[in-house]
Amino acid sequence: MDKLTPSQWKVVNKPYEPASTLKVTAGPGSGKTLTLLYKVLHLVTVENIKPDEILIFSLTNKAVDNIIENLLSVFEYSHTSREIVSQIGCYTIHGLANRIVVENEGMVNIIEEIGWRGLMKLLPPSKRTPHYFKSYKELEKVIKDYKLNGNRSSNIVARDANSVIEKLVELMDNCKVMTNDDLIIRAKKYLELDCSHADASSSFTQDLQKKYKVVLIDEFQDLYPSLSPLITTICKGKQLIMFGDTNQSIYEFLGCNRQIMLQLDNLHPRFSTTTLKLFDNFRSTPEIISLASKVINLPPTEKPVLDDTDETPPELVRKLPCGVSPQLVSFDDLVAESEFIIDKITQLVCSSAKFSDIAILSRTNSHLTKLASVLKKYGIPFQKLKSQPDWMDDLRIQFLLDILKVCSLASDEKHSHGFNTSDKWQSDFSLLVTMSAIKGVGDASIQALYKACGLKNLSIWKYITMVPNFEWPLGFSIKKKIENYTSNLYEMIESDQIHQLEDPLELIEKISEIINNLNLNPMYFQSMSDSQSSSEFKSHLQEMAQVMKVSKLNKPPSISFVKWFLETYFDQTMTFHQAKQTLQTAGPGTIKLSTIHSAKGLEFPIVFLTNGSVSNFPMDTNSLYVGMTRARNLLYMCNMKHQSLVTKPPSYSKSIMSNEFFWDYYRRDLNRSASGAKMTHDYSIRRYNQLRTNFGFYRAYSSINRCKSVFRRI
């Protein structure tokens, strides 16, 4: 506790009070996470709140990972601390909603890109013209609009396509296919059930209703209105503690943050609501903070007083000046910008920086992809930061998961015998998605088959296995393709083999064999003959297999392995990711590439912040502020086009390498040894000059192969 500043201690020491709200305004680098962690420690050790009565949630997996990892250190890394931390509920908001719904309904489908593409197949031709739906993303927007407004929609597209959209929504409901917004609404419904009735809700749902006493929300400025139904239901009557900073609100495209904050501010009586502020900044240098404050029009020395008992804090910025101001530069094209970034990276790694110290942040993924190709050509190691692992975004993996869902759900359905059953068939959606990917099976065939199943009131699987193929409303060649699909899945489903396989690798092997025997449309999948694509897929498949192994270790005895994995792989992925982080070793590491949105909550010693060399749009103020305040010591800003900033022509000076004062400061800030630094300084300058002269850094992409070997040695 002696690590805390007065403003942090005031938050930590605020007494527990049921049905109250504590709102903590905490700017970047103010020790928000540390304060949250010590608040949890104080609740457990002083306020006698049990660990399993504390619930923490945030919007991103990485924020949750960070909280869980650091809670262990706050409770002093012991067997007891692991037991305590394991009892504290720590979830993403959507992860928590998913757990509620799965616990009450069983397996659900959160619709991804391949699912939206499958739904497009069910649209009649007139509804797929440019006048209606140009892409699956437009269909996604129209379905969301229909669910919100129904027949009252003001959207002409939605009104014209109403009957078609209604049928698609009915299919999604029958097959438990949900958007993330649906998940939130469905979770709220279960929380509102009366638990006094038998089997009204499951144990986790009951805990959320009655057991938890304190709810902590991290980064309240990231919340948006569609989350409100679930969050307000969970928090009402409990002590709500919120941490955040309105200057870092960058998710306005999802909805107005002020709207949900107004609801949370009014959740409890005003006399039970307290607002406190963390004043200090421990992260960034005074040079960076001064410029960032200018961007949001906040004087660097401003210290607002929130009530009469507040004392003016000592200094806002806790770090001493480093002597190097942020560099603002402008470029006409990508080549010039790339040369500048590569040149600066070379200087930095020839001094005291590691690749892992450096982050390149941009507003768009497309610009990051272009910069990634440049780094790759020069042999510079890099890693893209994303909101979820790459394997979960791979269309081929999504297809594999859908085949698993077909086998599992259709196997369950086989116990319902005969025709004219009134059951709603959950397997239909995954069947439609996977059939749509077969080469030569067109939209008209999919629609005709689905219509025929509806007339028989049968699931698609029962129809294609029980109804003679001469009754199918399909051409001869299409029938052959559907029969091939059926025969490949038949044994897994009809003999219940899918629920008997307990070994992850054996299960993957069986499903991969099935997929290999299907003649899939190359429009859906990247060519497996492409070595890079094949290597990427192999890597993603290996990571999925590792998550499956984690899932097997956590599986209860009352459920089959495949069903458990399909119901919980989002949670199991987070568990695997946490374990993987602890195994990361020291070394030069990799440069981090990230959008500003994905970098939120993170910090890096050195940041290159770019708006794109051909962008005509200024970066919005909050995104610019968030990007700037990710940097601890060095900040390079390219093409910002913001009214508060003045950019200059790029400088290729070696002054940063010669600045021994800065590098001493840098090593102290990162707790690195300065041993031998002065002896190697001259050598570092020579190494940089040799690299620049021999390998033509100012001639775009020249001598790239030789550059690769040099960077590997660095």
mmCIF file of N, CA, C and O in Angstrom, residues 429-508:
data_model
loop_
_atom_site.group_PDB
_atom_site.id
_atom_site.type_symbol
_atom_site.label_atom_id
_atom_site.label_comp_id
_atom_site.label_asym_id
_atom_site.label_seq_id
_atom_site.Cartn_x
_atom_site.Cartn_y
_atom_site.Cartn_z
ATOM 1 N N PHE A 429 -28.577 -24.185 -39.516
ATOM 2 C CA PHE A 429 -27.734 -23.044 -39.883
ATOM 3 C C PHE A 429 -26.337 -23.513 -40.298
ATOM 4 O O PHE A 429 -25.829 -23.116 -41.356
ATOM 5 N N SER A 430 -25.700 -24.341 -39.482
ATOM 6 C CA SER A 430 -24.350 -24.817 -39.809
ATOM 7 C C SER A 430 -24.354 -25.689 -41.060
ATOM 8 O O SER A 430 -23.395 -25.675 -41.841
ATOM 9 N N LEU A 431 -25.441 -26.441 -41.268
ATOM 10 C CA LEU A 431 -25.563 -27.225 -42.500
ATOM 11 C C LEU A 431 -25.639 -26.315 -43.718
ATOM 12 O O LEU A 431 -24.971 -26.555 -44.741
ATOM 13 N N LEU A 432 -26.438 -25.271 -43.639
ATOM 14 C CA LEU A 432 -26.550 -24.337 -44.761
ATOM 15 C C LEU A 432 -25.212 -23.659 -45.051
ATOM 16 O O LEU A 432 -24.815 -23.508 -46.208
ATOM 17 N N VAL A 433 -24.521 -23.249 -43.993
ATOM 18 C CA VAL A 433 -23.236 -22.570 -44.162
ATOM 19 C C VAL A 433 -22.226 -23.486 -44.832
ATOM 20 O O VAL A 433 -21.514 -23.082 -45.766
ATOM 21 N N THR A 434 -22.136 -24.734 -44.375
ATOM 22 C CA THR A 434 -21.122 -25.650 -44.922
ATOM 23 C C THR A 434 -21.500 -26.145 -46.318
ATOM 24 O O THR A 434 -20.639 -26.292 -47.182
ATOM 25 N N MET A 435 -22.781 -26.381 -46.560
ATOM 26 C CA MET A 435 -23.210 -26.769 -47.912
ATOM 27 C C MET A 435 -22.968 -25.643 -48.914
ATOM 28 O O MET A 435 -22.639 -25.890 -50.075
ATOM 29 N N SER A 436 -23.152 -24.410 -48.472
ATOM 30 C CA SER A 436 -22.966 -23.262 -49.364
ATOM 31 C C SER A 436 -21.537 -23.147 -49.851
ATOM 32 O O SER A 436 -21.273 -22.491 -50.865
ATOM 33 N N ALA A 437 -20.607 -23.759 -49.132
ATOM 34 C CA ALA A 437 -19.194 -23.663 -49.502
ATOM 35 C C ALA A 437 -18.782 -24.730 -50.506
ATOM 36 O O ALA A 437 -17.642 -24.727 -50.974
ATOM 37 N N ILE A 438 -19.691 -25.656 -50.857
ATOM 38 C CA ILE A 438 -19.357 -26.713 -51.809
ATOM 39 C C ILE A 438 -19.363 -26.148 -53.227
ATOM 40 O O ILE A 438 -20.291 -25.447 -53.628
ATOM 41 N N LYS A 439 -18.333 -26.443 -53.956
ATOM 42 C CA LYS A 439 -18.207 -25.939 -55.325
ATOM 43 C C LYS A 439 -19.357 -26.451 -56.188
ATOM 44 O O LYS A 439 -19.637 -27.653 -56.234
ATOM 45 N N GLY A 440 -20.056 -25.530 -56.852
ATOM 46 C CA GLY A 440 -21.138 -25.900 -57.760
ATOM 47 C C GLY A 440 -22.514 -25.894 -57.130
ATOM 48 O O GLY A 440 -23.519 -25.987 -57.837
ATOM 49 N N VAL A 441 -22.580 -25.794 -55.784
ATOM 50 C CA VAL A 441 -23.889 -25.727 -55.123
ATOM 51 C C VAL A 441 -24.283 -24.262 -55.032
ATOM 52 O O VAL A 441 -23.778 -23.513 -54.202
ATOM 53 N N GLY A 442 -25.167 -23.854 -55.922
ATOM 54 C CA GLY A 442 -25.510 -22.446 -56.037
ATOM 55 C C GLY A 442 -26.619 -22.019 -55.097
ATOM 56 O O GLY A 442 -27.214 -22.824 -54.373
ATOM 57 N N ASP A 443 -26.925 -20.738 -55.164
ATOM 58 C CA ASP A 443 -27.934 -20.159 -54.277
ATOM 59 C C ASP A 443 -29.307 -20.773 -54.517
ATOM 60 O O ASP A 443 -30.048 -21.058 -53.566
ATOM 61 N N ALA A 444 -29.670 -20.981 -55.792
ATOM 62 C CA ALA A 444 -30.994 -21.526 -56.113
ATOM 63 C C ALA A 444 -31.160 -22.926 -55.524
ATOM 64 O O ALA A 444 -32.234 -23.277 -55.018
ATOM 65 N N SER A 445 -30.104 -23.727 -55.562
ATOM 66 C CA SER A 445 -30.162 -25.090 -55.016
ATOM 67 C C SER A 445 -30.344 -25.056 -53.508
ATOM 68 O O SER A 445 -31.141 -25.821 -52.944
ATOM 69 N N ILE A 446 -29.601 -24.176 -52.844
ATOM 70 C CA ILE A 446 -29.713 -24.051 -51.388
ATOM 71 C C ILE A 446 -31.124 -23.628 -50.998
ATOM 72 O O ILE A 446 -31.732 -24.180 -50.071
ATOM 73 N N GLN A 447 -31.680 -22.652 -51.741
ATOM 74 C CA GLN A 447 -33.021 -22.167 -51.424
ATOM 75 C C GLN A 447 -34.074 -23.245 -51.673
ATOM 76 O O GLN A 447 -34.998 -23.416 -50.865
ATOM 77 N N ALA A 448 -33.937 -23.987 -52.763
ATOM 78 C CA ALA A 448 -34.906 -25.042 -53.079
ATOM 79 C C ALA A 448 -34.872 -26.153 -52.026
ATOM 80 O O ALA A 448 -35.920 -26.652 -51.590
ATOM 81 N N LEU A 449 -33.659 -26.522 -51.601
ATOM 82 C CA LEU A 449 -33.523 -27.571 -50.594
ATOM 83 C C LEU A 449 -34.111 -27.124 -49.258
ATOM 84 O O LEU A 449 -34.839 -27.875 -48.598
ATOM 85 N N TYR A 450 -33.824 -25.884 -48.874
ATOM 86 C CA TYR A 450 -34.321 -25.374 -47.592
ATOM 87 C C TYR A 450 -35.849 -25.278 -47.601
ATOM 88 O O TYR A 450 -36.515 -25.593 -46.606
ATOM 89 N N LYS A 451 -36.405 -24.874 -48.733
ATOM 90 C CA LYS A 451 -37.862 -24.788 -48.854
ATOM 91 C C LYS A 451 -38.498 -26.174 -48.747
ATOM 92 O O LYS A 451 -39.527 -26.354 -48.073
ATOM 93 N N ALA A 452 -37.871 -27.180 -49.384
ATOM 94 C CA ALA A 452 -38.402 -28.547 -49.335
ATOM 95 C C ALA A 452 -38.371 -29.100 -47.920
ATOM 96 O O ALA A 452 -39.299 -29.804 -47.489
ATOM 97 N N CYS A 453 -37.321 -28.778 -47.168
ATOM 98 C CA CYS A 453 -37.231 -29.219 -45.769
ATOM 99 C C CYS A 453 -38.350 -28.599 -44.946
ATOM 100 O O CYS A 453 -38.934 -29.260 -44.075
ATOM 101 N N GLY A 454 -38.649 -27.337 -45.233
ATOM 102 C CA GLY A 454 -39.728 -26.665 -44.519
ATOM 103 C C GLY A 454 -41.077 -27.305 -44.790
ATOM 104 O O GLY A 454 -41.905 -27.454 -43.881
ATOM 105 N N LEU A 455 -41.336 -27.708 -46.043
ATOM 106 C CA LEU A 455 -42.601 -28.345 -46.396
ATOM 107 C C LEU A 455 -42.767 -29.690 -45.698
ATOM 108 O O LEU A 455 -43.881 -30.076 -45.325
ATOM 109 N N LYS A 456 -41.665 -30.394 -45.507
ATOM 110 C CA LYS A 456 -41.696 -31.686 -44.801
ATOM 111 C C LYS A 456 -41.589 -31.512 -43.288
ATOM 112 O O LYS A 456 -41.749 -32.474 -42.535
ATOM 113 N N ASN A 457 -41.289 -30.298 -42.859
ATOM 114 C CA ASN A 457 -41.072 -30.011 -41.436
ATOM 115 C C ASN A 457 -39.960 -30.895 -40.866
ATOM 116 O O ASN A 457 -40.084 -31.463 -39.779
ATOM 117 N N LEU A 458 -38.882 -31.003 -41.635
ATOM 118 C CA LEU A 458 -37.727 -31.804 -41.235
ATOM 119 C C LEU A 458 -36.483 -30.925 -41.183
ATOM 120 O O LEU A 458 -36.376 -29.943 -41.916
ATOM 121 N N SER A 459 -35.558 -31.336 -40.356
ATOM 122 C CA SER A 459 -34.252 -30.683 -40.399
ATOM 123 C C SER A 459 -33.589 -31.020 -41.724
ATOM 124 O O SER A 459 -33.932 -32.018 -42.381
ATOM 125 N N ILE A 460 -32.627 -30.232 -42.125
ATOM 126 C CA ILE A 460 -31.935 -30.493 -43.391
ATOM 127 C C ILE A 460 -31.258 -31.856 -43.346
ATOM 128 O O ILE A 460 -31.300 -32.618 -44.322
ATOM 129 N N TRP A 461 -30.624 -32.171 -42.198
ATOM 130 C CA TRP A 461 -29.922 -33.461 -42.115
ATOM 131 C C TRP A 461 -30.902 -34.629 -42.248
ATOM 132 O O TRP A 461 -30.635 -35.597 -42.959
ATOM 133 N N LYS A 462 -32.043 -34.554 -41.565
ATOM 134 C CA LYS A 462 -33.024 -35.630 -41.680
ATOM 135 C C LYS A 462 -33.567 -35.727 -43.110
ATOM 136 O O LYS A 462 -33.808 -36.823 -43.622
ATOM 137 N N TYR A 463 -33.738 -34.594 -43.732
ATOM 138 C CA TYR A 463 -34.263 -34.602 -45.103
ATOM 139 C C TYR A 463 -33.300 -35.320 -46.043
ATOM 140 O O TYR A 463 -33.711 -36.205 -46.812
ATOM 141 N N ILE A 464 -32.022 -34.977 -46.002
ATOM 142 C CA ILE A 464 -31.079 -35.549 -46.973
ATOM 143 C C ILE A 464 -30.673 -36.979 -46.622
ATOM 144 O O ILE A 464 -30.045 -37.658 -47.444
ATOM 145 N N THR A 465 -31.037 -37.465 -45.420
ATOM 146 C CA THR A 465 -30.726 -38.854 -45.061
ATOM 147 C C THR A 465 -31.968 -39.744 -45.046
ATOM 148 O O THR A 465 -31.837 -40.977 -45.074
ATOM 149 N N MET A 466 -33.160 -39.168 -45.016
ATOM 150 C CA MET A 466 -34.388 -39.965 -44.921
ATOM 151 C C MET A 466 -35.275 -39.876 -46.164
ATOM 152 O O MET A 466 -35.992 -40.824 -46.485
ATOM 153 N N VAL A 467 -35.231 -38.766 -46.858
ATOM 154 C CA VAL A 467 -36.081 -38.594 -48.038
ATOM 155 C C VAL A 467 -35.325 -39.105 -49.266
ATOM 156 O O VAL A 467 -34.163 -38.732 -49.483
ATOM 157 N N PRO A 468 -35.928 -39.980 -50.085
ATOM 158 C CA PRO A 468 -35.252 -40.485 -51.290
ATOM 159 C C PRO A 468 -34.795 -39.337 -52.188
ATOM 160 O O PRO A 468 -35.512 -38.342 -52.343
ATOM 161 N N ASN A 469 -33.609 -39.489 -52.788
ATOM 162 C CA ASN A 469 -33.034 -38.364 -53.530
ATOM 163 C C ASN A 469 -33.834 -38.002 -54.777
ATOM 164 O O ASN A 469 -33.706 -36.899 -55.293
ATOM 165 N N PHE A 470 -34.675 -38.938 -55.301
ATOM 166 C CA PHE A 470 -35.470 -38.565 -56.484
ATOM 167 C C PHE A 470 -36.555 -37.535 -56.137
ATOM 168 O O PHE A 470 -37.137 -36.930 -57.022
ATOM 169 N N GLU A 471 -36.815 -37.353 -54.827
ATOM 170 C CA GLU A 471 -37.776 -36.331 -54.418
ATOM 171 C C GLU A 471 -37.109 -34.973 -54.196
ATOM 172 O O GLU A 471 -37.806 -33.969 -54.022
ATOM 173 N N TRP A 472 -35.800 -34.944 -54.180
ATOM 174 C CA TRP A 472 -35.111 -33.672 -53.935
ATOM 175 C C TRP A 472 -35.326 -32.720 -55.120
ATOM 176 O O TRP A 472 -35.189 -33.136 -56.291
ATOM 177 N N PRO A 473 -35.623 -31.475 -54.889
ATOM 178 C CA PRO A 473 -35.851 -30.515 -55.984
ATOM 179 C C PRO A 473 -34.528 -29.975 -56.536
ATOM 180 O O PRO A 473 -34.332 -28.756 -56.638
ATOM 181 N N LEU A 474 -33.627 -30.896 -56.908
ATOM 182 C CA LEU A 474 -32.283 -30.513 -57.332
ATOM 183 C C LEU A 474 -31.914 -31.233 -58.617
ATOM 184 O O LEU A 474 -32.436 -32.321 -58.912
ATOM 185 N N GLY A 475 -30.987 -30.650 -59.361
ATOM 186 C CA GLY A 475 -30.468 -31.293 -60.550
ATOM 187 C C GLY A 475 -29.589 -32.488 -60.196
ATOM 188 O O GLY A 475 -29.134 -32.639 -59.052
ATOM 189 N N PHE A 476 -29.300 -33.331 -61.203
ATOM 190 C CA PHE A 476 -28.547 -34.572 -60.971
ATOM 191 C C PHE A 476 -27.165 -34.292 -60.376
ATOM 192 O O PHE A 476 -26.749 -34.936 -59.404
ATOM 193 N N SER A 477 -26.425 -33.343 -60.944
ATOM 194 C CA SER A 477 -25.058 -33.089 -60.474
ATOM 195 C C SER A 477 -25.054 -32.538 -59.046
ATOM 196 O O SER A 477 -24.173 -32.870 -58.239
ATOM 197 N N ILE A 478 -26.055 -31.708 -58.719
ATOM 198 C CA ILE A 478 -26.139 -31.154 -57.365
ATOM 199 C C ILE A 478 -26.466 -32.266 -56.367
ATOM 200 O O ILE A 478 -25.929 -32.301 -55.247
ATOM 201 N N LYS A 479 -27.363 -33.180 -56.767
ATOM 202 C CA LYS A 479 -27.682 -34.317 -55.890
ATOM 203 C C LYS A 479 -26.427 -35.108 -55.548
ATOM 204 O O LYS A 479 -26.234 -35.527 -54.397
ATOM 205 N N LYS A 480 -25.562 -35.318 -56.560
ATOM 206 C CA LYS A 480 -24.322 -36.062 -56.319
ATOM 207 C C LYS A 480 -23.432 -35.337 -55.300
ATOM 208 O O LYS A 480 -22.813 -35.954 -54.431
ATOM 209 N N LYS A 481 -23.358 -34.043 -55.398
ATOM 210 C CA LYS A 481 -22.526 -33.262 -54.465
ATOM 211 C C LYS A 481 -23.085 -33.341 -53.040
ATOM 212 O O LYS A 481 -22.333 -33.480 -52.070
ATOM 213 N N ILE A 482 -24.428 -33.255 -52.907
ATOM 214 C CA ILE A 482 -25.052 -33.335 -51.587
ATOM 215 C C ILE A 482 -24.888 -34.742 -51.020
ATOM 216 O O ILE A 482 -24.658 -34.918 -49.809
ATOM 217 N N GLU A 483 -24.991 -35.758 -51.879
ATOM 218 C CA GLU A 483 -24.799 -37.139 -51.418
ATOM 219 C C GLU A 483 -23.361 -37.360 -50.941
ATOM 220 O O GLU A 483 -23.127 -38.066 -49.956
ATOM 221 N N ASN A 484 -22.409 -36.761 -51.643
ATOM 222 C CA ASN A 484 -21.002 -36.867 -51.210
ATOM 223 C C ASN A 484 -20.814 -36.201 -49.844
ATOM 224 O O ASN A 484 -20.126 -36.742 -48.957
ATOM 225 N N TYR A 485 -21.441 -35.049 -49.682
ATOM 226 C CA TYR A 485 -21.399 -34.340 -48.391
ATOM 227 C C TYR A 485 -21.988 -35.221 -47.289
ATOM 228 O O TYR A 485 -21.399 -35.399 -46.217
ATOM 229 N N THR A 486 -23.157 -35.820 -47.563
ATOM 230 C CA THR A 486 -23.852 -36.647 -46.568
ATOM 231 C C THR A 486 -23.029 -37.876 -46.198
ATOM 232 O O THR A 486 -22.884 -38.213 -45.014
ATOM 233 N N SER A 487 -22.490 -38.558 -47.209
ATOM 234 C CA SER A 487 -21.745 -39.798 -46.941
ATOM 235 C C SER A 487 -20.494 -39.536 -46.118
ATOM 236 O O SER A 487 -20.092 -40.377 -45.299
ATOM 237 N N ASN A 488 -19.872 -38.380 -46.309
ATOM 238 C CA ASN A 488 -18.659 -38.068 -45.544
ATOM 239 C C ASN A 488 -18.957 -37.792 -44.070
ATOM 240 O O ASN A 488 -18.133 -38.073 -43.199
ATOM 241 N N LEU A 489 -20.146 -37.242 -43.791
ATOM 242 C CA LEU A 489 -20.499 -36.921 -42.404
ATOM 243 C C LEU A 489 -21.313 -38.018 -41.719
ATOM 244 O O LEU A 489 -21.468 -37.999 -40.493
ATOM 245 N N TYR A 490 -21.800 -38.982 -42.503
ATOM 246 C CA TYR A 490 -22.799 -39.934 -42.002
ATOM 247 C C TYR A 490 -22.315 -40.715 -40.780
ATOM 248 O O TYR A 490 -23.015 -40.800 -39.760
ATOM 249 N N GLU A 491 -21.136 -41.292 -40.858
ATOM 250 C CA GLU A 491 -20.642 -42.131 -39.756
ATOM 251 C C GLU A 491 -20.465 -41.323 -38.472
ATOM 252 O O GLU A 491 -20.823 -41.777 -37.378
ATOM 253 N N MET A 492 -19.912 -40.118 -38.602
ATOM 254 C CA MET A 492 -19.689 -39.277 -37.424
ATOM 255 C C MET A 492 -21.007 -38.955 -36.718
ATOM 256 O O MET A 492 -21.069 -38.881 -35.488
ATOM 257 N N ILE A 493 -22.086 -38.788 -37.521
ATOM 258 C CA ILE A 493 -23.367 -38.366 -36.949
ATOM 259 C C ILE A 493 -24.220 -39.559 -36.527
ATOM 260 O O ILE A 493 -24.649 -39.651 -35.374
ATOM 261 N N GLU A 494 -24.462 -40.485 -37.443
ATOM 262 C CA GLU A 494 -25.424 -41.557 -37.189
ATOM 263 C C GLU A 494 -24.918 -42.595 -36.189
ATOM 264 O O GLU A 494 -25.712 -43.213 -35.480
ATOM 265 N N SER A 495 -23.607 -42.804 -36.116
ATOM 266 C CA SER A 495 -23.068 -43.749 -35.125
ATOM 267 C C SER A 495 -22.665 -43.042 -33.835
ATOM 268 O O SER A 495 -22.072 -43.654 -32.945
ATOM 269 N N ASP A 496 -22.948 -41.734 -33.760
ATOM 270 C CA ASP A 496 -22.628 -40.919 -32.576
ATOM 271 C C ASP A 496 -21.125 -40.869 -32.305
ATOM 272 O O ASP A 496 -20.688 -40.628 -31.180
ATOM 273 N N GLN A 497 -20.339 -41.092 -33.357
ATOM 274 C CA GLN A 497 -18.884 -41.090 -33.194
ATOM 275 C C GLN A 497 -18.371 -39.734 -32.726
ATOM 276 O O GLN A 497 -17.396 -39.646 -31.974
ATOM 277 N N ILE A 498 -19.059 -38.674 -33.124
ATOM 278 C CA ILE A 498 -18.614 -37.321 -32.783
ATOM 279 C C ILE A 498 -18.571 -37.113 -31.272
ATOM 280 O O ILE A 498 -17.718 -36.389 -30.749
ATOM 281 N N HIS A 499 -19.478 -37.753 -30.543
ATOM 282 C CA HIS A 499 -19.520 -37.591 -29.087
ATOM 283 C C HIS A 499 -18.665 -38.620 -28.351
ATOM 284 O O HIS A 499 -18.541 -38.543 -27.124
ATOM 285 N N GLN A 500 -18.104 -39.558 -29.089
ATOM 286 C CA GLN A 500 -17.263 -40.589 -28.471
ATOM 287 C C GLN A 500 -15.782 -40.248 -28.540
ATOM 288 O O GLN A 500 -14.978 -40.752 -27.759
ATOM 289 N N LEU A 501 -15.411 -39.380 -29.481
ATOM 290 C CA LEU A 501 -14.005 -39.003 -29.625
ATOM 291 C C LEU A 501 -13.604 -38.036 -28.511
ATOM 292 O O LEU A 501 -14.195 -36.974 -28.363
ATOM 293 N N GLU A 502 -12.594 -38.396 -27.749
ATOM 294 C CA GLU A 502 -12.149 -37.576 -26.619
ATOM 295 C C GLU A 502 -10.764 -36.984 -26.835
ATOM 296 O O GLU A 502 -10.344 -36.108 -26.084
ATOM 297 N N ASP A 503 -10.057 -37.466 -27.859
ATOM 298 C CA ASP A 503 -8.701 -36.982 -28.114
ATOM 299 C C ASP A 503 -8.748 -35.833 -29.128
ATOM 300 O O ASP A 503 -9.238 -36.012 -30.252
ATOM 301 N N PRO A 504 -8.256 -34.644 -28.754
ATOM 302 C CA PRO A 504 -8.341 -33.486 -29.663
ATOM 303 C C PRO A 504 -7.707 -33.721 -31.026
ATOM 304 O O PRO A 504 -8.284 -33.361 -32.059
ATOM 305 N N LEU A 505 -6.523 -34.333 -31.046
ATOM 306 C CA LEU A 505 -5.833 -34.536 -32.326
ATOM 307 C C LEU A 505 -6.580 -35.523 -33.212
ATOM 308 O O LEU A 505 -6.654 -35.346 -34.433
ATOM 309 N N GLU A 506 -7.145 -36.558 -32.608
ATOM 310 C CA GLU A 506 -7.921 -37.527 -33.385
ATOM 311 C C GLU A 506 -9.174 -36.870 -33.960
ATOM 312 O O GLU A 506 -9.558 -37.114 -35.104
ATOM 313 N N LEU A 507 -9.797 -36.011 -33.162
ATOM 314 C CA LEU A 507 -10.995 -35.308 -33.626
ATOM 315 C C LEU A 507 -10.666 -34.384 -34.792
ATOM 316 O O LEU A 507 -11.373 -34.362 -35.804
ATOM 317 N N ILE A 508 -9.567 -33.627 -34.674
ATOM 318 C CA ILE A 508 -9.154 -32.738 -35.762
ATOM 319 C C ILE A 508 -8.832 -33.537 -37.012
ATOM 320 O O ILE A 508 -9.185 -33.158 -38.139
#
